[in-house]
């Protein structure tokens, strides 16, 4: 049982390049989300999904796209990288709906630097 | 918008001491509260989950309490060890199933 797997672990991009951060979970969780973590800011929600085919914006969605074609995968796309997107990105998953005991599980993170 | 605050931002204690980390949130309409541990350069490891109907949860040397009406949670660590050194994050889950995080408390336990 691998939990939440993120790839790559590290990435350096040039300004204007595009890339996709991969996230996969094997726990059959309906809910998946992406956060970015910046010094002094805590983790902030970028996009989330409550199930295959359903996505929505979080607190800081600009410059990012997501899609959810399967329950297991939730990739995050940077359309045109900017230095302001230098951050550590975390993917998380949990059961959703009206279940209150939904524990969130996180991947190990992707450290992205945009130069 | 839900705001989560953690105090103190950093804490150093000698090994063996008991300590308390604080977390406060502005909107009491939460589903649950989760405490995480994060080691430098690593991901988040879940420590304790308290449902909105619960008052506390315990796991080993860790005890977390929740007072939803006052918007507060505490994480109590007994008999601290150098291996407890890490950043501790609290997060509250709202009706949209999203987590709102505090900025964390960086704990150093001195041998």
PDB file of C-alpha atoms in Angstrom:
ATOM      1  CA  UNK A   1       0.000   0.000   0.000  1.00  0.00           C
ATOM      2  CA  UNK A   2       1.925   3.020  -1.308  1.00  0.00           C
ATOM      3  CA  UNK A   3      -0.470   5.761  -0.079  1.00  0.00           C
ATOM      4  CA  UNK A   4      -0.007   9.056  -1.947  1.00  0.00           C
ATOM      5  CA  UNK A   5       2.834   9.136  -4.480  1.00  0.00           C
ATOM      6  CA  UNK A   6       4.148  12.339  -6.045  1.00  0.00           C
ATOM      7  CA  UNK A   7       6.606  12.675  -8.912  1.00  0.00           C
ATOM      8  CA  UNK A   8       9.042  14.220  -9.472  1.00  0.00           C
ATOM      9  CA  UNK A   9      10.598  15.020  -6.091  1.00  0.00           C
ATOM     10  CA  UNK A  10      12.640  17.923  -7.466  1.00  0.00           C
ATOM     11  CA  UNK A  11      12.323  20.032 -10.608  1.00  0.00           C
ATOM     12  CA  UNK A  12      13.961  23.136 -12.015  1.00  0.00           C
ATOM     13  CA  UNK A  13      12.111  25.022 -14.741  1.00  0.00           C
ATOM     14  CA  UNK A  14      12.864  28.067 -16.802  1.00  0.00           C
ATOM     15  CA  UNK A  15      10.354  30.904 -16.846  1.00  0.00           C
ATOM     16  CA  UNK A  16       7.666  30.202 -19.417  1.00  0.00           C
ATOM     17  CA  UNK A  17       8.118  26.441 -19.499  1.00  0.00           C
ATOM     18  CA  UNK A  18       5.220  24.131 -18.734  1.00  0.00           C
ATOM     19  CA  UNK A  19       5.186  20.910 -16.763  1.00  0.00           C
ATOM     20  CA  UNK A  20       2.920  18.458 -14.985  1.00  0.00           C
ATOM     21  CA  UNK A  21       3.286  17.344 -11.393  1.00  0.00           C
ATOM     22  CA  UNK A  22       1.961  13.841 -10.937  1.00  0.00           C
ATOM     23  CA  UNK A  23      -0.043  12.561  -7.975  1.00  0.00           C
ATOM     24  CA  UNK A  24      -1.459   9.073  -7.502  1.00  0.00           C
ATOM     25  CA  UNK A  25      -3.175   7.383  -4.566  1.00  0.00           C
ATOM     26  CA  UNK A  26      -4.116   3.740  -4.066  1.00  0.00           C
ATOM     27  CA  UNK A  27      -6.584   4.123  -1.193  1.00  0.00           C
ATOM     28  CA  UNK A  28      -9.686   4.638  -3.359  1.00  0.00           C
ATOM     29  CA  UNK A  29     -10.161   8.120  -1.897  1.00  0.00           C
ATOM     30  CA  UNK A  30     -12.733  10.313  -3.583  1.00  0.00           C
ATOM     31  CA  UNK A  31     -11.188  13.598  -2.487  1.00  0.00           C
ATOM     32  CA  UNK A  32      -7.805  14.797  -3.752  1.00  0.00           C
ATOM     33  CA  UNK A  33      -6.171  18.182  -3.509  1.00  0.00           C
ATOM     34  CA  UNK A  34      -3.023  20.176  -4.231  1.00  0.00           C
ATOM     35  CA  UNK A  35      -1.334  22.582  -1.821  1.00  0.00           C
ATOM     36  CA  UNK A  36       1.695  24.790  -2.067  1.00  0.00           C
ATOM     37  CA  UNK A  37       3.897  25.539   0.914  1.00  0.00           C
ATOM     38  CA  UNK A  38       5.839  28.767   1.112  1.00  0.00           C
ATOM     39  CA  UNK A  39       7.953  30.082   4.012  1.00  0.00           C
ATOM     40  CA  UNK A  40       5.823  31.941   6.553  1.00  0.00           C
ATOM     41  CA  UNK A  41       2.608  31.279   4.601  1.00  0.00           C
ATOM     42  CA  UNK A  42       1.637  27.773   5.638  1.00  0.00           C
ATOM     43  CA  UNK A  43       0.030  25.405   3.149  1.00  0.00           C
ATOM     44  CA  UNK A  44      -2.459  26.966   0.748  1.00  0.00           C
ATOM     45  CA  UNK A  45      -5.008  25.109  -1.346  1.00  0.00           C
ATOM     46  CA  UNK A  46      -4.555  25.354  -5.125  1.00  0.00           C
ATOM     47  CA  UNK A  47      -7.200  23.012  -6.584  1.00  0.00           C
ATOM     48  CA  UNK A  48      -9.231  20.098  -5.348  1.00  0.00           C
ATOM     49  CA  UNK A  49     -11.449  17.312  -6.650  1.00  0.00           C
ATOM     50  CA  UNK A  50     -14.307  15.444  -4.961  1.00  0.00           C
ATOM     51  CA  UNK A  51     -14.330  12.675  -7.543  1.00  0.00           C
ATOM     52  CA  UNK A  52     -13.473  11.686 -11.096  1.00  0.00           C
ATOM     53  CA  UNK A  53     -14.547  14.375 -13.543  1.00  0.00           C
ATOM     54  CA  UNK A  54     -15.089  17.019 -10.836  1.00  0.00           C
ATOM     55  CA  UNK A  55     -12.569  19.724  -9.961  1.00  0.00           C
ATOM     56  CA  UNK A  56     -12.745  23.113  -8.290  1.00  0.00           C
ATOM     57  CA  UNK A  57     -10.522  26.032  -7.397  1.00  0.00           C
ATOM     58  CA  UNK A  58      -8.958  26.616  -4.037  1.00  0.00           C
ATOM     59  CA  UNK A  59      -7.365  29.703  -2.549  1.00  0.00           C
ATOM     60  CA  UNK A  60      -4.527  30.215  -5.079  1.00  0.00           C
ATOM     61  CA  UNK A  61      -5.544  28.631  -8.435  1.00  0.00           C
ATOM     62  CA  UNK A  62      -4.083  31.134 -10.906  1.00  0.00           C
ATOM     63  CA  UNK A  63      -1.450  29.667 -13.225  1.00  0.00           C
ATOM     64  CA  UNK A  64      -2.429  26.067 -12.520  1.00  0.00           C
ATOM     65  CA  UNK A  65      -4.746  23.561 -14.200  1.00  0.00           C
ATOM     66  CA  UNK A  66      -6.014  20.214 -12.980  1.00  0.00           C
ATOM     67  CA  UNK A  67      -8.064  17.335 -14.292  1.00  0.00           C
ATOM     68  CA  UNK A  68      -9.373  14.146 -12.711  1.00  0.00           C
ATOM     69  CA  UNK A  69     -10.009  11.413 -15.258  1.00  0.00           C
ATOM     70  CA  UNK A  70      -9.608   8.542 -12.776  1.00  0.00           C
ATOM     71  CA  UNK A  71     -10.091   8.121  -9.027  1.00  0.00           C
ATOM     72  CA  UNK A  72      -6.388   7.357  -8.583  1.00  0.00           C
ATOM     73  CA  UNK A  73      -4.696  10.255 -10.407  1.00  0.00           C
ATOM     74  CA  UNK A  74      -4.819  14.024  -9.977  1.00  0.00           C
ATOM     75  CA  UNK A  75      -2.115  15.808 -12.012  1.00  0.00           C
ATOM     76  CA  UNK A  76      -1.309  19.489 -11.557  1.00  0.00           C
ATOM     77  CA  UNK A  77      -0.253  21.424 -14.649  1.00  0.00           C
ATOM     78  CA  UNK A  78       1.774  24.607 -14.677  1.00  0.00           C
ATOM     79  CA  UNK A  79       0.880  26.332 -17.921  1.00  0.00           C
ATOM     80  CA  UNK A  80       3.689  28.907 -18.115  1.00  0.00           C
ATOM     81  CA  UNK A  81       5.999  28.765 -15.119  1.00  0.00           C
ATOM     82  CA  UNK A  82       6.832  31.973 -13.256  1.00  0.00           C
ATOM     83  CA  UNK A  83       9.374  32.574 -10.465  1.00  0.00           C
ATOM     84  CA  UNK A  84       6.431  33.194  -8.098  1.00  0.00           C
ATOM     85  CA  UNK A  85       5.551  29.515  -8.512  1.00  0.00           C
ATOM     86  CA  UNK A  86       8.782  28.451  -6.857  1.00  0.00           C
ATOM     87  CA  UNK A  87       7.473  26.446  -3.919  1.00  0.00           C
ATOM     88  CA  UNK A  88       7.013  23.008  -2.444  1.00  0.00           C
ATOM     89  CA  UNK A  89       3.885  21.301  -3.743  1.00  0.00           C
ATOM     90  CA  UNK A  90       1.956  18.678  -1.813  1.00  0.00           C
ATOM     91  CA  UNK A  91      -0.794  16.385  -2.970  1.00  0.00           C
ATOM     92  CA  UNK A  92      -3.293  15.026  -0.450  1.00  0.00           C
ATOM     93  CA  UNK A  93      -6.183  12.592  -0.468  1.00  0.00           C
ATOM     94  CA  UNK A  94      -8.988  11.501   1.864  1.00  0.00           C
ATOM     95  CA  UNK A  95     -12.480  10.073   1.881  1.00  0.00           C
ATOM     96  CA  UNK A  96     -15.047  12.778   1.247  1.00  0.00           C
ATOM     97  CA  UNK A  97     -18.741  13.380   1.561  1.00  0.00           C
ATOM     98  CA  UNK A  98     -20.349  13.910   4.946  1.00  0.00           C
ATOM     99  CA  UNK A  99     -18.031  11.548   6.789  1.00  0.00           C
ATOM    100  CA  UNK A 100     -16.450  13.508   9.599  1.00  0.00           C
ATOM    101  CA  UNK A 101     -13.625  11.101  10.420  1.00  0.00           C
ATOM    102  CA  UNK A 102     -11.809  11.729   7.146  1.00  0.00           C
ATOM    103  CA  UNK A 103      -8.086  11.659   7.773  1.00  0.00           C
ATOM    104  CA  UNK A 104      -5.965  13.379   5.119  1.00  0.00           C
ATOM    105  CA  UNK A 105      -2.880  11.664   3.728  1.00  0.00           C
ATOM    106  CA  UNK A 106      -0.093  13.603   2.070  1.00  0.00           C
ATOM    107  CA  UNK A 107       2.559  12.818  -0.487  1.00  0.00           C
ATOM    108  CA  UNK A 108       6.252  13.555   0.083  1.00  0.00           C
ATOM    109  CA  UNK A 109       6.148  16.765  -1.921  1.00  0.00           C
ATOM    110  CA  UNK A 110       7.670  18.190  -5.093  1.00  0.00           C
ATOM    111  CA  UNK A 111      10.219  20.953  -4.676  1.00  0.00           C
ATOM    112  CA  UNK A 112       9.929  23.230  -7.710  1.00  0.00           C
ATOM    113  CA  UNK A 113      12.306  26.041  -8.595  1.00  0.00           C
ATOM    114  CA  UNK A 114      11.535  28.414 -11.459  1.00  0.00           C
ATOM    115  CA  UNK A 115      14.505  30.439 -12.714  1.00  0.00           C
TER     116      UNK A 115
ATOM    117  CA  UNK B   1     -12.538  32.783   5.579  1.00  0.00           C
ATOM    118  CA  UNK B   2     -11.093  30.374   8.119  1.00  0.00           C
ATOM    119  CA  UNK B   3      -7.881  31.599   9.738  1.00  0.00           C
ATOM    120  CA  UNK B   4      -5.655  29.223  11.692  1.00  0.00           C
ATOM    121  CA  UNK B   5      -2.958  30.505  14.052  1.00  0.00           C
ATOM    122  CA  UNK B   6      -0.261  28.554  15.841  1.00  0.00           C
ATOM    123  CA  UNK B   7       1.631  29.870  18.824  1.00  0.00           C
ATOM    124  CA  UNK B   8       4.520  29.855  19.454  1.00  0.00           C
ATOM    125  CA  UNK B   9       6.214  29.893  16.044  1.00  0.00           C
ATOM    126  CA  UNK B  10       9.283  28.232  17.545  1.00  0.00           C
ATOM    127  CA  UNK B  11      10.027  26.453  20.798  1.00  0.00           C
ATOM    128  CA  UNK B  12      13.179  24.970  22.332  1.00  0.00           C
ATOM    129  CA  UNK B  13      12.985  22.680  25.347  1.00  0.00           C
ATOM    130  CA  UNK B  14      15.416  20.366  27.135  1.00  0.00           C
ATOM    131  CA  UNK B  15      14.904  16.653  26.718  1.00  0.00           C
ATOM    132  CA  UNK B  16      12.376  15.154  29.115  1.00  0.00           C
ATOM    133  CA  UNK B  17      10.161  18.205  29.454  1.00  0.00           C
ATOM    134  CA  UNK B  18       6.445  18.140  28.838  1.00  0.00           C
ATOM    135  CA  UNK B  19       5.234  20.781  26.404  1.00  0.00           C
ATOM    136  CA  UNK B  20       2.094  22.232  24.862  1.00  0.00           C
ATOM    137  CA  UNK B  21       1.591  23.553  21.344  1.00  0.00           C
ATOM    138  CA  UNK B  22      -1.364  25.797  20.633  1.00  0.00           C
ATOM    139  CA  UNK B  23      -3.669  26.139  17.645  1.00  0.00           C
ATOM    140  CA  UNK B  24      -6.590  28.534  17.263  1.00  0.00           C
ATOM    141  CA  UNK B  25      -9.119  28.953  14.466  1.00  0.00           C
ATOM    142  CA  UNK B  26     -11.645  31.668  13.719  1.00  0.00           C
ATOM    143  CA  UNK B  27     -14.668  29.696  12.440  1.00  0.00           C
ATOM    144  CA  UNK B  28     -15.967  27.002  14.781  1.00  0.00           C
ATOM    145  CA  UNK B  29     -17.950  25.287  11.979  1.00  0.00           C
ATOM    146  CA  UNK B  30     -15.365  22.566  11.376  1.00  0.00           C
ATOM    147  CA  UNK B  31     -15.637  18.841  10.648  1.00  0.00           C
ATOM    148  CA  UNK B  32     -12.394  17.862  12.275  1.00  0.00           C
ATOM    149  CA  UNK B  33      -8.931  19.032  13.278  1.00  0.00           C
ATOM    150  CA  UNK B  34      -5.749  17.218  12.395  1.00  0.00           C
ATOM    151  CA  UNK B  35      -2.237  17.577  13.805  1.00  0.00           C
ATOM    152  CA  UNK B  36       0.690  16.818  11.509  1.00  0.00           C
ATOM    153  CA  UNK B  37       4.420  16.521  11.910  1.00  0.00           C
ATOM    154  CA  UNK B  38       6.803  17.722   9.198  1.00  0.00           C
ATOM    155  CA  UNK B  39      10.513  16.994   9.198  1.00  0.00           C
ATOM    156  CA  UNK B  40      12.825  19.302   7.189  1.00  0.00           C
ATOM    157  CA  UNK B  41      12.477  18.679   3.472  1.00  0.00           C
ATOM    158  CA  UNK B  42       9.854  15.991   4.014  1.00  0.00           C
ATOM    159  CA  UNK B  43       6.122  15.535   3.670  1.00  0.00           C
ATOM    160  CA  UNK B  44       3.411  15.703   6.315  1.00  0.00           C
ATOM    161  CA  UNK B  45       2.838  12.821   8.691  1.00  0.00           C
ATOM    162  CA  UNK B  46      -0.543  12.667  10.399  1.00  0.00           C
ATOM    163  CA  UNK B  47      -0.299  12.460  14.186  1.00  0.00           C
ATOM    164  CA  UNK B  48      -3.831  12.804  15.523  1.00  0.00           C
ATOM    165  CA  UNK B  49      -7.288  13.461  14.118  1.00  0.00           C
ATOM    166  CA  UNK B  50     -10.027  14.883  16.357  1.00  0.00           C
ATOM    167  CA  UNK B  51     -13.565  14.817  15.051  1.00  0.00           C
ATOM    168  CA  UNK B  52     -15.741  17.854  15.733  1.00  0.00           C
ATOM    169  CA  UNK B  53     -17.803  15.870  18.263  1.00  0.00           C
ATOM    170  CA  UNK B  54     -14.740  14.768  20.246  1.00  0.00           C
ATOM    171  CA  UNK B  55     -12.848  16.576  23.006  1.00  0.00           C
ATOM    172  CA  UNK B  56      -9.496  14.798  22.797  1.00  0.00           C
ATOM    173  CA  UNK B  57      -7.433  12.064  21.211  1.00  0.00           C
ATOM    174  CA  UNK B  58      -4.354  10.272  22.487  1.00  0.00           C
ATOM    175  CA  UNK B  59      -1.563   8.384  20.782  1.00  0.00           C
ATOM    176  CA  UNK B  60       1.386   7.300  22.877  1.00  0.00           C
ATOM    177  CA  UNK B  61       3.048  10.388  24.361  1.00  0.00           C
ATOM    178  CA  UNK B  62       0.788  12.717  22.361  1.00  0.00           C
ATOM    179  CA  UNK B  63      -2.548  14.091  23.490  1.00  0.00           C
ATOM    180  CA  UNK B  64      -4.597  16.542  21.456  1.00  0.00           C
ATOM    181  CA  UNK B  65      -7.612  18.419  22.772  1.00  0.00           C
ATOM    182  CA  UNK B  66     -10.315  20.346  20.969  1.00  0.00           C
ATOM    183  CA  UNK B  67     -12.583  23.115  22.235  1.00  0.00           C
ATOM    184  CA  UNK B  68     -14.642  23.875  19.163  1.00  0.00           C
ATOM    185  CA  UNK B  69     -16.757  26.597  20.727  1.00  0.00           C
ATOM    186  CA  UNK B  70     -13.716  28.674  21.636  1.00  0.00           C
ATOM    187  CA  UNK B  71     -11.817  27.776  18.464  1.00  0.00           C
ATOM    188  CA  UNK B  72      -8.835  26.185  20.184  1.00  0.00           C
ATOM    189  CA  UNK B  73      -6.800  23.007  20.132  1.00  0.00           C
ATOM    190  CA  UNK B  74      -3.688  21.984  22.024  1.00  0.00           C
ATOM    191  CA  UNK B  75      -1.119  19.282  21.353  1.00  0.00           C
ATOM    192  CA  UNK B  76       0.513  17.986  24.515  1.00  0.00           C
ATOM    193  CA  UNK B  77       3.800  16.099  24.182  1.00  0.00           C
ATOM    194  CA  UNK B  78       4.934  14.238  27.273  1.00  0.00           C
ATOM    195  CA  UNK B  79       8.559  13.482  28.147  1.00  0.00           C
ATOM    196  CA  UNK B  80       9.964  15.096  25.005  1.00  0.00           C
ATOM    197  CA  UNK B  81      12.813  13.417  23.105  1.00  0.00           C
ATOM    198  CA  UNK B  82      15.323  14.766  20.550  1.00  0.00           C
ATOM    199  CA  UNK B  83      13.492  12.702  17.919  1.00  0.00           C
ATOM    200  CA  UNK B  84      10.418  14.878  18.486  1.00  0.00           C
ATOM    201  CA  UNK B  85      12.246  17.825  16.899  1.00  0.00           C
ATOM    202  CA  UNK B  86      10.203  18.844  13.859  1.00  0.00           C
ATOM    203  CA  UNK B  87       7.605  21.354  12.744  1.00  0.00           C
ATOM    204  CA  UNK B  88       4.095  20.656  14.000  1.00  0.00           C
ATOM    205  CA  UNK B  89       1.148  21.806  11.906  1.00  0.00           C
ATOM    206  CA  UNK B  90      -2.513  21.913  12.762  1.00  0.00           C
ATOM    207  CA  UNK B  91      -5.238  21.976  10.130  1.00  0.00           C
ATOM    208  CA  UNK B  92      -9.023  22.263  10.318  1.00  0.00           C
ATOM    209  CA  UNK B  93     -11.376  20.673   7.810  1.00  0.00           C
ATOM    210  CA  UNK B  94     -14.364  22.695   6.650  1.00  0.00           C
ATOM    211  CA  UNK B  95     -17.657  21.764   5.061  1.00  0.00           C
ATOM    212  CA  UNK B  96     -16.126  21.755   1.579  1.00  0.00           C
ATOM    213  CA  UNK B  97     -13.746  19.037   2.777  1.00  0.00           C
ATOM    214  CA  UNK B  98     -10.811  21.410   2.456  1.00  0.00           C
ATOM    215  CA  UNK B  99      -8.045  21.852   5.002  1.00  0.00           C
ATOM    216  CA  UNK B 100      -6.925  25.207   6.389  1.00  0.00           C
ATOM    217  CA  UNK B 101      -3.444  25.148   7.883  1.00  0.00           C
ATOM    218  CA  UNK B 102      -1.612  27.123  10.485  1.00  0.00           C
ATOM    219  CA  UNK B 103       1.976  28.179   9.805  1.00  0.00           C
ATOM    220  CA  UNK B 104       3.334  25.672  12.302  1.00  0.00           C
ATOM    221  CA  UNK B 105       5.448  25.507  15.443  1.00  0.00           C
ATOM    222  CA  UNK B 106       9.088  24.538  14.977  1.00  0.00           C
ATOM    223  CA  UNK B 107      10.085  22.403  17.955  1.00  0.00           C
ATOM    224  CA  UNK B 108      13.666  21.712  19.007  1.00  0.00           C
ATOM    225  CA  UNK B 109      14.311  19.259  21.812  1.00  0.00           C
ATOM    226  CA  UNK B 110      17.810  19.702  23.223  1.00  0.00           C
ATOM    227  CA  UNK B 111      19.610  16.549  24.424  1.00  0.00           C
TER     228      UNK B 111
END
